[in-house]
Each structure stands twice: as C-alpha cells, then as structure tokens.
Short mmCIF file of C-alpha atoms and ligand atoms in Angstrom, two decimals:
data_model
loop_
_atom_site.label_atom_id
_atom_site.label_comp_id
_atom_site.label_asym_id
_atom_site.label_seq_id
_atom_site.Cartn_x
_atom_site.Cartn_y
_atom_site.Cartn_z
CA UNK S 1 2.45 -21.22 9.51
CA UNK S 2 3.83 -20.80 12.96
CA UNK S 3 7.52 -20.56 13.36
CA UNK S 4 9.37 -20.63 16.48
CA UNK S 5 11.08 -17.13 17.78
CA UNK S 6 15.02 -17.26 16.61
CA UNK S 7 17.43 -14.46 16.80
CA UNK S 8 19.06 -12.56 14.29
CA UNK S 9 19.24 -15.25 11.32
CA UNK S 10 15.95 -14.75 10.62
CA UNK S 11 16.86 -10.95 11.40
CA UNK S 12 19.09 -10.82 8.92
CA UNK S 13 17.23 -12.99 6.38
CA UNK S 14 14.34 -10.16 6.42
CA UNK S 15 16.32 -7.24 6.72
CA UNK S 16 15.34 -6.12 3.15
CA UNK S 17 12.07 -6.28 3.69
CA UNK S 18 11.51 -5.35 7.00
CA UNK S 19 12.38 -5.64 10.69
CA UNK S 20 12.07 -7.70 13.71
CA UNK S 21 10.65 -4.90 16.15
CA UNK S 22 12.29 -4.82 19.19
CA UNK S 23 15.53 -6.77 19.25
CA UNK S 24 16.93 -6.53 22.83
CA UNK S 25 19.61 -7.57 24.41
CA UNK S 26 19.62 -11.00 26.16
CA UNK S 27 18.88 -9.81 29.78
CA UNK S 28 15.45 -8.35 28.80
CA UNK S 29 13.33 -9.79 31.60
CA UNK S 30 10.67 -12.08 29.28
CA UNK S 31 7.74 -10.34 27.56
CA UNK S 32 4.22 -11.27 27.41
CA UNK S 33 4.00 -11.17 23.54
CA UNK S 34 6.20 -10.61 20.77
CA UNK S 35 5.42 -9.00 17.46
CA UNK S 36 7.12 -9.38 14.20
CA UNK S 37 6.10 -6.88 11.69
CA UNK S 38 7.34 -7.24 7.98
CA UNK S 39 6.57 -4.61 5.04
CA UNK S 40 7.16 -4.79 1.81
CA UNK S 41 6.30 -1.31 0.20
CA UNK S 42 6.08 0.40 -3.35
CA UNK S 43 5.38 4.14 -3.68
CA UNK S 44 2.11 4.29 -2.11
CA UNK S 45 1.20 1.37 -0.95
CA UNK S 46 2.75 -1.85 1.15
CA UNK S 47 1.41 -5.15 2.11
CA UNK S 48 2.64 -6.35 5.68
CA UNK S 49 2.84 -9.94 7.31
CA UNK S 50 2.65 -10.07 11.04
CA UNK S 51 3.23 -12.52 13.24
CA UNK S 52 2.21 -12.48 17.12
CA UNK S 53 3.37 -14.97 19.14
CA UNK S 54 1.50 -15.61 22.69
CA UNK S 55 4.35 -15.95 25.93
CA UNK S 56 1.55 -15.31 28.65
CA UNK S 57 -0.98 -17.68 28.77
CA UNK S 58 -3.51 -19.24 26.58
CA UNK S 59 -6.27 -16.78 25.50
CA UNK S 60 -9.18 -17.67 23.46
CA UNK S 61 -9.13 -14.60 21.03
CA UNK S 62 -6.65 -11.86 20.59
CA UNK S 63 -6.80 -8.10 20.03
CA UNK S 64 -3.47 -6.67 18.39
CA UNK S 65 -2.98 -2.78 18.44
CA UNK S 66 -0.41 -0.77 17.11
CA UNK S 67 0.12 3.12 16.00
CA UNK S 68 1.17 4.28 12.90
CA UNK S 69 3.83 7.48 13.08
CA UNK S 70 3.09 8.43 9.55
CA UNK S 71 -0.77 8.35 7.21
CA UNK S 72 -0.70 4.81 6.84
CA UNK S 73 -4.43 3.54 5.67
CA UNK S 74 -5.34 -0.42 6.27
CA UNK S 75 -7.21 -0.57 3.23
CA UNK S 76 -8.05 -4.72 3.49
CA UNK S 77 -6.57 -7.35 5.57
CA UNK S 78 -6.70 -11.26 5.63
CA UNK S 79 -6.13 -13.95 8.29
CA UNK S 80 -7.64 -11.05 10.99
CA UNK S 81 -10.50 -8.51 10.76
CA UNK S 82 -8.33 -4.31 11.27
CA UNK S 83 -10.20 -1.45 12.15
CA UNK S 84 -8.41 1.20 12.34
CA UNK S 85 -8.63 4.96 13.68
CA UNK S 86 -7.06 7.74 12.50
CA UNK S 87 -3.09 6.15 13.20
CA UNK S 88 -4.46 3.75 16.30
CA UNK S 89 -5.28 0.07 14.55
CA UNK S 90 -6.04 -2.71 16.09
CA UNK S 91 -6.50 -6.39 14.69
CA UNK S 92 -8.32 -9.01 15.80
CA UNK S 93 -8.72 -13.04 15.04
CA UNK S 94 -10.94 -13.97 12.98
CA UNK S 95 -13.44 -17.39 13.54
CA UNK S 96 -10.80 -19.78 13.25
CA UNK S 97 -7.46 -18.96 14.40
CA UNK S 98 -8.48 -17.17 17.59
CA UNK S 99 -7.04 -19.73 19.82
CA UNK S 100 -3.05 -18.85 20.90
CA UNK S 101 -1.47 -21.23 23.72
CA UNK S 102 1.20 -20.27 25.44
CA UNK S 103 4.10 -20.28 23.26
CA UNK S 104 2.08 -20.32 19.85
CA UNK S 105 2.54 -17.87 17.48
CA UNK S 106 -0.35 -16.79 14.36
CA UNK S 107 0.16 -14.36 11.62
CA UNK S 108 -1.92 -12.16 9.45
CA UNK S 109 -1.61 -9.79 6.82
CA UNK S 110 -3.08 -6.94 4.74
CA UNK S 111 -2.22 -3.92 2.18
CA UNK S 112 -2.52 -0.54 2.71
CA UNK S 113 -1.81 3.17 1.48
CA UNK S 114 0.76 5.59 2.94
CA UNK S 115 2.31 8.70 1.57
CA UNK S 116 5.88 9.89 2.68
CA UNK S 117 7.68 7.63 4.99
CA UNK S 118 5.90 4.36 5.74
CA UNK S 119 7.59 3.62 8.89
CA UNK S 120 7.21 0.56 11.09
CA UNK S 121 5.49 0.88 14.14
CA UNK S 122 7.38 0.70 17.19
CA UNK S 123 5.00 -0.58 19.51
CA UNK S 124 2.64 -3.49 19.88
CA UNK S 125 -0.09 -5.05 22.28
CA UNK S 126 -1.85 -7.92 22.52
CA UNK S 127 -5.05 -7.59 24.21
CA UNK S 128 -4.29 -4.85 25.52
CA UNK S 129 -0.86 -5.62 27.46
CA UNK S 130 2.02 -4.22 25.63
CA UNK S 131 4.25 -6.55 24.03
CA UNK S 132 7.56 -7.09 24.59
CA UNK S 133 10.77 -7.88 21.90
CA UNK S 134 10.69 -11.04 20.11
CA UNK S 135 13.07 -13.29 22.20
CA UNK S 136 12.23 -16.45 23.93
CA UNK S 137 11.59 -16.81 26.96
CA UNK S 138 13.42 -19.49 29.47
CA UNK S 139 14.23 -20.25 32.70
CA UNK S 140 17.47 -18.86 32.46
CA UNK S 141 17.28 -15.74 30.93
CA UNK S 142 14.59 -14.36 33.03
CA UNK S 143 15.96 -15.69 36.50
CA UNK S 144 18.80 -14.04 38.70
CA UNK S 145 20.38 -17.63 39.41
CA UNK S 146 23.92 -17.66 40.14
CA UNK S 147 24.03 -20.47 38.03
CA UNK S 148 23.31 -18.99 35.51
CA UNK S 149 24.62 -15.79 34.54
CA UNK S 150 22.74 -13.17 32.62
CA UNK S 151 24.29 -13.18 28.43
CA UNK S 152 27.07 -10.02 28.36
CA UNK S 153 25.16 -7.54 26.75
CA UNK S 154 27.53 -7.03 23.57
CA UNK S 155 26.78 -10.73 23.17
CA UNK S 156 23.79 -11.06 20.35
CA UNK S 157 21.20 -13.11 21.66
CA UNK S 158 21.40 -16.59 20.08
CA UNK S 159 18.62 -19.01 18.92
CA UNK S 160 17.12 -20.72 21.64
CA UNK S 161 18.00 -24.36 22.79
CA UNK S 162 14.28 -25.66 23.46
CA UNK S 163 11.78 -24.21 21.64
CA UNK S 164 8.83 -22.12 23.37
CA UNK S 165 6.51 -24.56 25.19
CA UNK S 166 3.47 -24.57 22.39
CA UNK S 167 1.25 -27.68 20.85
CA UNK S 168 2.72 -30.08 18.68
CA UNK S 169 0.25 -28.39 15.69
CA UNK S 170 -1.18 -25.32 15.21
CA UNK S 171 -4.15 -24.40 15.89
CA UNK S 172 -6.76 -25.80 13.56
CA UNK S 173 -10.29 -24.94 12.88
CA UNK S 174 -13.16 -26.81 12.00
CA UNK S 175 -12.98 -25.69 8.72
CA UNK S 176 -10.94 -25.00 6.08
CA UNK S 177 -9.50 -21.49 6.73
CA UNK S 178 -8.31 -19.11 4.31
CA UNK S 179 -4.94 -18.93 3.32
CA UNK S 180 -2.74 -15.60 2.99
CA UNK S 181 -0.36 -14.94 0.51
CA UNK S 182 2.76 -16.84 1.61
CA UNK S 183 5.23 -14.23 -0.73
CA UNK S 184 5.14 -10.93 -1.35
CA UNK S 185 3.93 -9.61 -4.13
CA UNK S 186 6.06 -10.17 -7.04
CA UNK S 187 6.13 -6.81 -8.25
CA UNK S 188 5.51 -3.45 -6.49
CA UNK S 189 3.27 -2.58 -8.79
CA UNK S 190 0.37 -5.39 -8.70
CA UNK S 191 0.13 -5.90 -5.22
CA UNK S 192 -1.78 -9.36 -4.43
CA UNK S 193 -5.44 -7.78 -3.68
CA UNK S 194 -6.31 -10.38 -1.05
CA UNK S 195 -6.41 -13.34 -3.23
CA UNK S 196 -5.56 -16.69 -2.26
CA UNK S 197 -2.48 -18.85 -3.38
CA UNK S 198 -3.76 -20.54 -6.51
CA UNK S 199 -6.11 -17.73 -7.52
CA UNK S 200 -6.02 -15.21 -10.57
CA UNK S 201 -6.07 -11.66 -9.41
CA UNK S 202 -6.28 -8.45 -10.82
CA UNK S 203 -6.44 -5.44 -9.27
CA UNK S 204 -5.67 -3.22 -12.34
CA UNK S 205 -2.51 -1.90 -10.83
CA UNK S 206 -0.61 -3.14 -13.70
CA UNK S 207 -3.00 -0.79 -16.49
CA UNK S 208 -1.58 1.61 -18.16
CA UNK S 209 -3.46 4.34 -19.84
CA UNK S 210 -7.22 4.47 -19.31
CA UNK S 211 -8.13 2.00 -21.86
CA UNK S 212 -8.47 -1.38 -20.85
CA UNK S 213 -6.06 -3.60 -21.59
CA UNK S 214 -3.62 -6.75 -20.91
CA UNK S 215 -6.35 -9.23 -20.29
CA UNK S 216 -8.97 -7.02 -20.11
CA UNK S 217 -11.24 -5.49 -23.25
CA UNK S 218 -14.43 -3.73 -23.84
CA UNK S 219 -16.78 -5.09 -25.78
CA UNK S 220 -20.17 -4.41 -27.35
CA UNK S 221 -22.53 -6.96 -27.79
CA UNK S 222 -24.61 -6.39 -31.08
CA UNK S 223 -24.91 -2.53 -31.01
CA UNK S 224 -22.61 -0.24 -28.98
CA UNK S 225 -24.22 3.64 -27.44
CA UNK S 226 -23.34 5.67 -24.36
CA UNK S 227 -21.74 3.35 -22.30
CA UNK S 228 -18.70 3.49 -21.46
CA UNK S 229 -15.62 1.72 -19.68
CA UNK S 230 -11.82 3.25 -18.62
CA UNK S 231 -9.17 2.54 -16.51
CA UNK S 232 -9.77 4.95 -13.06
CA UNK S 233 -7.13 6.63 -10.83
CA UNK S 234 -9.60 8.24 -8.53
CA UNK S 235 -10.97 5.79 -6.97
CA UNK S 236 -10.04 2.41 -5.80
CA UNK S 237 -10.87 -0.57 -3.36
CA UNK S 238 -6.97 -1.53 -3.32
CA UNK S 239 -4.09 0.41 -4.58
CA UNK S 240 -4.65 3.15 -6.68
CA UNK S 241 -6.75 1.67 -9.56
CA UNK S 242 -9.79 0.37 -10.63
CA UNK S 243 -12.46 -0.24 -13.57
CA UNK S 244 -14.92 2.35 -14.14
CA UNK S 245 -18.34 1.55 -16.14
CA UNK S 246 -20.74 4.24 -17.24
CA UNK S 247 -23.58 2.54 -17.61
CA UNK S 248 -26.56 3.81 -19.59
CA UNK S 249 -30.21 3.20 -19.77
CA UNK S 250 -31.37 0.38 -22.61
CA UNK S 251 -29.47 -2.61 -24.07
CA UNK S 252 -27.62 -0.66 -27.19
CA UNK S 253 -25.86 1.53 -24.63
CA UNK S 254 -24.35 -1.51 -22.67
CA UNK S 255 -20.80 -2.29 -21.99
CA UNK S 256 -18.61 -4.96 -20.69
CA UNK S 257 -15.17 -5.31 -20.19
CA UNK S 258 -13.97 -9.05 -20.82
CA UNK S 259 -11.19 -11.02 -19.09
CA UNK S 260 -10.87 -14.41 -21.21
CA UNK S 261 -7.75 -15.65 -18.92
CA UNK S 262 -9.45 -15.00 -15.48
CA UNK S 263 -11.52 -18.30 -15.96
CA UNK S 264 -8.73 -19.85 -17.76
CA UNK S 265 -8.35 -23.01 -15.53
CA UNK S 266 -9.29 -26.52 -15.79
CA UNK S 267 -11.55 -26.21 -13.05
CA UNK S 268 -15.20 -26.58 -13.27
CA UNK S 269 -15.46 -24.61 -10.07
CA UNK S 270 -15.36 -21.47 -10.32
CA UNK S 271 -15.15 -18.89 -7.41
CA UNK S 272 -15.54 -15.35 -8.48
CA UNK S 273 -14.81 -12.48 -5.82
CA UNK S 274 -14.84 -8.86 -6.89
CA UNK S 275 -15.35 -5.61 -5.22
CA UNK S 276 -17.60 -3.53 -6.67
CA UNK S 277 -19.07 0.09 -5.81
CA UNK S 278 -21.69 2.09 -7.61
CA UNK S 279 -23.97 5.60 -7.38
CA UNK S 280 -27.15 4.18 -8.45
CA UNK S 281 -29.33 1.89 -6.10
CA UNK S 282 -30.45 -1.43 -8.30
CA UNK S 283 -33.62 -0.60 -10.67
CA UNK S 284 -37.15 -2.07 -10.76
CA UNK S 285 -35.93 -3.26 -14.45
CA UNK S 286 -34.13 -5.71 -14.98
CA UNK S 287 -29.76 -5.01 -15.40
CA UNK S 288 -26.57 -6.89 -15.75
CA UNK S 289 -23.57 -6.21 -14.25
CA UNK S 290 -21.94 -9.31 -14.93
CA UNK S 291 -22.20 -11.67 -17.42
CA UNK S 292 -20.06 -15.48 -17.92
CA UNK S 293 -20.30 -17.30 -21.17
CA UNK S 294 -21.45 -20.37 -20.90
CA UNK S 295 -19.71 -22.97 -23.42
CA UNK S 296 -22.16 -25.89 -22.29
CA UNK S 297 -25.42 -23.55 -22.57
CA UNK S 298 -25.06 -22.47 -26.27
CA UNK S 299 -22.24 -19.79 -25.40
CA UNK S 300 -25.42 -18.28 -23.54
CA UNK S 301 -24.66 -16.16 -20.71
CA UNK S 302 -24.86 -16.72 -17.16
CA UNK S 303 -25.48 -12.87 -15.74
CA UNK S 304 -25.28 -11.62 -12.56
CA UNK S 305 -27.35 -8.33 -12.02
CA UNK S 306 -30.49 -7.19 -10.29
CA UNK S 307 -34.33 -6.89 -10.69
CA UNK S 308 -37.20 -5.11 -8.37
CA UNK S 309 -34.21 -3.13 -6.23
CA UNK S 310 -32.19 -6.55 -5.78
CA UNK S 311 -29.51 -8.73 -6.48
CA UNK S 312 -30.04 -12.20 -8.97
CA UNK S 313 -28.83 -14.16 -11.31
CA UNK S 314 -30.45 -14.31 -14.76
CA UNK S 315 -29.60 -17.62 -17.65
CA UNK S 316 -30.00 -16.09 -20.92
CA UNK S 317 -30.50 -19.06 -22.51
CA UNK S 318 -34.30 -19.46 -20.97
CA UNK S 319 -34.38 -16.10 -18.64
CA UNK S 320 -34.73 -18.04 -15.77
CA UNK S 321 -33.58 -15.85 -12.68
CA UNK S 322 -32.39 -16.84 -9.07
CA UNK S 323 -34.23 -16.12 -7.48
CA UNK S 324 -37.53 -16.17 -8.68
CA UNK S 325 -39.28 -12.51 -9.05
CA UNK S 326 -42.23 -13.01 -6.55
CA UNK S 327 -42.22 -10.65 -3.70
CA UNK S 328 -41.13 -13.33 -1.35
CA UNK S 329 -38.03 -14.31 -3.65
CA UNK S 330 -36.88 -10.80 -3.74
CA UNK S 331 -37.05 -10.73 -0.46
CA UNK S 332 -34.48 -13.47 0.14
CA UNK S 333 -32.32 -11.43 -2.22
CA UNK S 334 -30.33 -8.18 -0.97
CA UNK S 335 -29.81 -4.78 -2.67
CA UNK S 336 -26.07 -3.77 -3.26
CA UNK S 337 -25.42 -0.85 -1.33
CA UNK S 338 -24.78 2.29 -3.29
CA UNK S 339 -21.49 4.49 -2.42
CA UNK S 340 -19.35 1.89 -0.74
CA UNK S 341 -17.02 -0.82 -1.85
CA UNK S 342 -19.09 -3.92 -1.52
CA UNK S 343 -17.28 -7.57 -1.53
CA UNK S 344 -19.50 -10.10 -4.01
CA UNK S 345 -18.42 -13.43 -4.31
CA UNK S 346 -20.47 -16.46 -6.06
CA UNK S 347 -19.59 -20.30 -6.44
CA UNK S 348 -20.70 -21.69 -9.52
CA UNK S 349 -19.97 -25.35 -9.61
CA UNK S 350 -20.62 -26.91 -13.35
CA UNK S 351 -20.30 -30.32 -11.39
CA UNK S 352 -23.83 -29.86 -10.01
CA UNK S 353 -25.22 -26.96 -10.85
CA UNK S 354 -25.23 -24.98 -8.29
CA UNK S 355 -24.30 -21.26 -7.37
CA UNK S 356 -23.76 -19.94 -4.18
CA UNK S 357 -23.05 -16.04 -3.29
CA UNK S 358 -22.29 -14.04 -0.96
CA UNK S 359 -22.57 -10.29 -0.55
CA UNK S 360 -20.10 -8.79 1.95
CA UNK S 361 -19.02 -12.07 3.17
CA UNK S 362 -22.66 -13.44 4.16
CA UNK S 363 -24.49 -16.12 1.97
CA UNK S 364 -27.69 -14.43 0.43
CA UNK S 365 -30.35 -17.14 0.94
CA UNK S 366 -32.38 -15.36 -2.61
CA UNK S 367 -28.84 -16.11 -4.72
CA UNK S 368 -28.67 -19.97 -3.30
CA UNK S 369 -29.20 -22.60 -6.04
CA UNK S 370 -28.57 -25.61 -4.28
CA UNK S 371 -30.04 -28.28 -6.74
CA UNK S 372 -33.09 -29.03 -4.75
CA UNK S 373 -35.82 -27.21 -5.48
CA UNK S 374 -37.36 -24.49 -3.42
CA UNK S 375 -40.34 -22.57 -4.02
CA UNK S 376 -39.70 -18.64 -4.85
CA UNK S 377 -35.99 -19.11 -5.32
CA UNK S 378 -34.48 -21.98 -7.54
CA UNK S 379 -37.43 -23.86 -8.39
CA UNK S 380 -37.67 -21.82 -11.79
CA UNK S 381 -33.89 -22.25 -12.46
CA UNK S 382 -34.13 -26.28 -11.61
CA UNK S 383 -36.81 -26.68 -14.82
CA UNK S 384 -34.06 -28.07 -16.58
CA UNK S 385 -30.63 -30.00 -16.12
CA UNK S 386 -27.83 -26.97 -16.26
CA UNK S 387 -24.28 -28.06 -16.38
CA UNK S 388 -21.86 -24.65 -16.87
CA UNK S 389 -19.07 -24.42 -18.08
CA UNK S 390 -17.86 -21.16 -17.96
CA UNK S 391 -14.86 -19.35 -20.28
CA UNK S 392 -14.55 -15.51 -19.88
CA UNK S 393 -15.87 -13.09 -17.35
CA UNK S 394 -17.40 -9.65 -18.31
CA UNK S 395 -17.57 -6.85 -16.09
CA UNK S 396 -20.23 -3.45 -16.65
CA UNK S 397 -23.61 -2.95 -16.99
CA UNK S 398 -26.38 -3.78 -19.17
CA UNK S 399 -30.13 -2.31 -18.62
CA UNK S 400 -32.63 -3.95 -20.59
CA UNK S 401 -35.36 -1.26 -20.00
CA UNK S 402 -34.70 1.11 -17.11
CA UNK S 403 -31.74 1.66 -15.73
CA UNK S 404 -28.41 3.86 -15.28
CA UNK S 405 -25.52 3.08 -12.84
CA UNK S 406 -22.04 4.33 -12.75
CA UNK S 407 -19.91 1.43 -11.12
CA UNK S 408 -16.76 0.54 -10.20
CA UNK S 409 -14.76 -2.44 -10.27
CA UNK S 410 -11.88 -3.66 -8.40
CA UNK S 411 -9.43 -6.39 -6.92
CA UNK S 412 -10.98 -9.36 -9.12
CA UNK S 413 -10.18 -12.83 -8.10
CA UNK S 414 -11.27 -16.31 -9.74
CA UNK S 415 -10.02 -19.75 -8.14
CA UNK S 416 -11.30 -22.94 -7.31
CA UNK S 417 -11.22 -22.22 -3.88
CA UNK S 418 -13.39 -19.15 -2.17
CA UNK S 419 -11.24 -16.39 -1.70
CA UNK S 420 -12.90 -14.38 0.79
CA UNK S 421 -12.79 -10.21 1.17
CA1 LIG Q 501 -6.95 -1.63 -7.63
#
C-alpha cells in the first residue's frame, strides 16, 4: 500500500487520471507532508485515492483537510472516516492505520457527487499544518551546503537516491483491516460503492429504465397486490440510483426484488452489506425486508425484518426469530432509523450457524447468534441444528399483519469477507 515519493514517472503514469498536487521545483525547502490526490470522474460523480505521506515526525493519528473550489459532496469514504462542511473536508484515520512514522505514507479513498467542474483541490494539511509538494526530502536538497548545489530550476526533479527514512513494513493493525478498491472503477457508470476487492456490488448505476433488471427482478410470492418495486433517480446512498419498494400492509401486497448472482459464490460465508433508508419506523407486527433462500432448509427463507419496533431475523421454516420476542430480547435489538441512509450488514456462516449483524457499523447484541445458547436471544433459534446455505437475495418488504414502509435500497455488496460502510 505505501509507495515511496518519486518524481514525474509516476506523474506522468497518472496524468489521465489525475495529478500529483504540487510539483515544485527541486529547491523547495522540504515540506512537512505531501499529498497525492487522484480522481477518476464520470458526469456526476468521481471516486478519488489519496495518499498522505508523513515528512515531520511520527504522529499517532492524522487529520487531513482540504477545500473543494467547486460543489463537490463526499458521499462515502473507506480506509478514513470524511466529514465534510459545506467545501471544507477533512479526513481522518480510522482504528487501524492511524499510526504514520516519519517517512510513511497511507492512503484512502471515497466517491462523491459534483456538478460542473470537479476540480482538484489545491491545498492540503495534515493535522492541521499545511502540506507541502510531494518531493522527498534529503539532506541535500534542503541544505545551503556549498557542496552541494541547489538542482537548476529548469532541471525536473528526479527520483530520489535513498528512499524516505520509514519502517521496513507498513503499519499493521491488530486486525484485519479493510481493503479499498485497488483500481478504479471499470466503468464510469457503476462506480465501486465501497465494496471490497473480491465482493459483488451493485449500486444500480448500471439500470436502465425503472424496471428492475440485469440481475435484479421482482417477484411475487404466491399472490401479488399493491406493492411495488422501480428503479429510483431521486434518491440515492451512492451515485444517482437506487431501489425503491412500496411496501403495503398484509402478505398479498408484498414485493421483493431478487438478485440470484449476488450470492453466486462457492462460499458458505456470506457477508451481506446494504444501505437501506425508509419513511416508516418498524411495526409492532411482524415484516420482512429481506429474505435469503435457504437450499439446506427446504428452500425456506432466512428473513431479515423487524417485530415490536425492532430489528430480527425470522427462519421460515419453524418461525423461530433472533432474537427472541420477550421484552428483554427486543431490547438487545435496535430500531432502523427512519429518513436516513442506514448501513446493515449481517454474517451468516452455513459452517456453524451463526449470524452476526451490524447496524451502522456496530454489532447489535439482539441479532447475535453465536451457537451457544443465550436466554432471550438465540436460545429459540438453537432448538435445532441449522446449516444454511444460501442462493439468492431478495430485497422489499413483506407485512404479515400490520405494516406499510416505503424503503429504499442501495450500494449492495455480498463477499466472504465483511465489507464495511
Ligand atoms: Ca446507487
């Protein structure tokens, strides 16, 4: 992941794409920080790959800031946690990589949303001290020596002779970090929505029309009524598209929209991340909002929905829920906020058994089947031996006596590694 500052190979190399910020001529006296800043943009939106690399000394966590000239919108980000206000941004490490000796580099990412121009910025800092260009520092080029002459100006600056003084190996963390997309997205269109390397991704950039399609259909279980699924340009987590459910009250106006090739791996771990926003707080009645065929459970589903106001899994095959429905297991559970983009992830594991989730990046102790039995959450759901095996993923909403939501449903990711928001 780290790479050493060189000069204007790598310059040149990227010049499609982007731009070194800040190439200077050799005599610059030697900066604190360096920041590389690489976009790759279609018409209204760009992912960008930055890379800070640390000349002062070691810190312990880092702060980058920068300001946007034009309406550019950091809509989600990986490898570093952005704010951002009004053009002023600023990211900032995340848990594992917030260590930067002297001479290390790190580099994050994210997508965003611009109209017009999306121009680079032109200005960086890192905690706070602005950064300099992205040249090397040594002895010689920072030091009036008579020995050694500053480089003629019209002279490019060349690659350095000795790297930057920095640790044999990168930072590392306890554990496993996520990974960012290493390339950019290979079309303009279907940017990579924050998924990692060996995931399948779909942020429904690449629909066309308003019906679902590609890998994507609606279906009606047994009856079909008022609910209802399209393709939305309105409103979107990432990009400029998502899935839209109308969801209606009782089971004949259900509907799901089914992705057969998202769980198409041999894998029998399945990580599931999806964002997901909706008007409607969770009912007292039991819903649906996701539902997984399960090939080793009598092609029963596995659903993922809500009961009394919160979040749980239900197993159709028995109706066993996670966690149980006492007051004290819905209490372990969460609600899913209504009117913001919400990050759900679950690990289902048809090794073991098991399911883990996570609602906005934090475990939910309710939704935590861990194979041993525990009173008022998974001792219910542990009354039998359940082995998944999981083959297509459906998206919408089912009510099974109460119930109405409008939801919507974007950046989808399934690998058999977590994928993170
Ligand atoms: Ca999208």
């Amino acid at each position: 992941m780290r790479r050493r500052a060189v000069g204007f190979g790598v310059a040149a190399l990227v010049a499609g794409a982007g731009m070194i910020v800040g190439l200077a001529t050799a005599a610059t006296a030697a900066a604190a920080c360096a920041v590389d800043y690489t976009a790759n943009s279609w018409a209204t939106g760009f992912t960008a790959d930055v890379k800070v690399t640390n000349y002062g000394a070691a810190v312990g966590s880092w702060t980058v800031g920068w300001t946007y000239a034009g309406d550019q919108k950091v809509t989600n980000a990986w490898n570093a946690t952005v704010t951002q206000s009004g053009a002023s941004v600023r990211a900032s490490n995340v848990a594992w990589n917030g260590s930067l000796a002297s001479g290390a580099s790190t580099s994050f990412g994210f997508q965003g949303t611009y109209s017009g121009t999306n121009a680079k910025p032109t200005a960086f800092t890192l905690n706070g001290v602005a950064c300099g260009p992205d040249v090397t520092p040594t002895p010689t080029s920072a030091s009036p020596t008579p020995s050694s002459p500053p480089t003629s100006p019209t002279t490019p600056p060349t690659s350095p002779t000795t790297p930057p003084t920095s640790p044999t190996t990168p930072p590392t963390s306890p554990t496993t970090p996520p990974t960012s997309p290493t390339t950019p997205p290979t079309s303009p269109s279907n940017p990579p929505a924050n998924c990692v390397p060996t995931a399948v991704c779909d942020g429904f950039e690449n629909q066309a029309g308003t019906t679902p399609g590609g890998n994507w259909a609606a279906t009606y279980p047994d009856c079909s009524g008022a609910g209802t699924a399209a393709i939305d340009r309105t409103v979107a987590h990432s990009g400029s598209t998502s899935l839209r459910v109308n969801g209606a009250e009782g089971y004949c106006n259900h509907v799901f929209v089914r992705n057969t090739a998202i769980l198409g791996t041999t894998s029998s771990v399945w990580y599931v991340r999806y964002w997901v926003r909706h008007t409607t707080a969770l009912p007292a009645a039991h819903v649906a909002a996701v539902a997984m065929r399960d090939a080793n459970d009598g092609n029963k589903d596995l659903r993922f929905g809500g009961q009394n106001g919160a979040l749980q899994f239900n197993r159709a095959s028995d109706d066993a829920t996670l966690p149980e429905q006492s007051p004290a297991g819905v209490a372990l559970s969460a609600p899913l906020p209504v009117n913001t983009w919400n990050c759900v992830e679950f690990k289902v594991d048809g090794g073991n058994g098991t399911i883990e989730t996570w609602l906005n990046g934090a475990s939910v102790p309710g939704l935590l089947e861990d194979g041993t039995p525990t009173h008022d959450i998974d001792s219910q759901w542990l009354n039998r031996t359940w082995r998944p095996k999981l083959t297509d993923l459906r998206l919408g909403w089912e009510s099974y006596g109460s119930g109405a939501d409008t939801l919507w449903y974007d950046d989808v990711a399934v690998s058999a590694m977590r994928n993170g928001c």
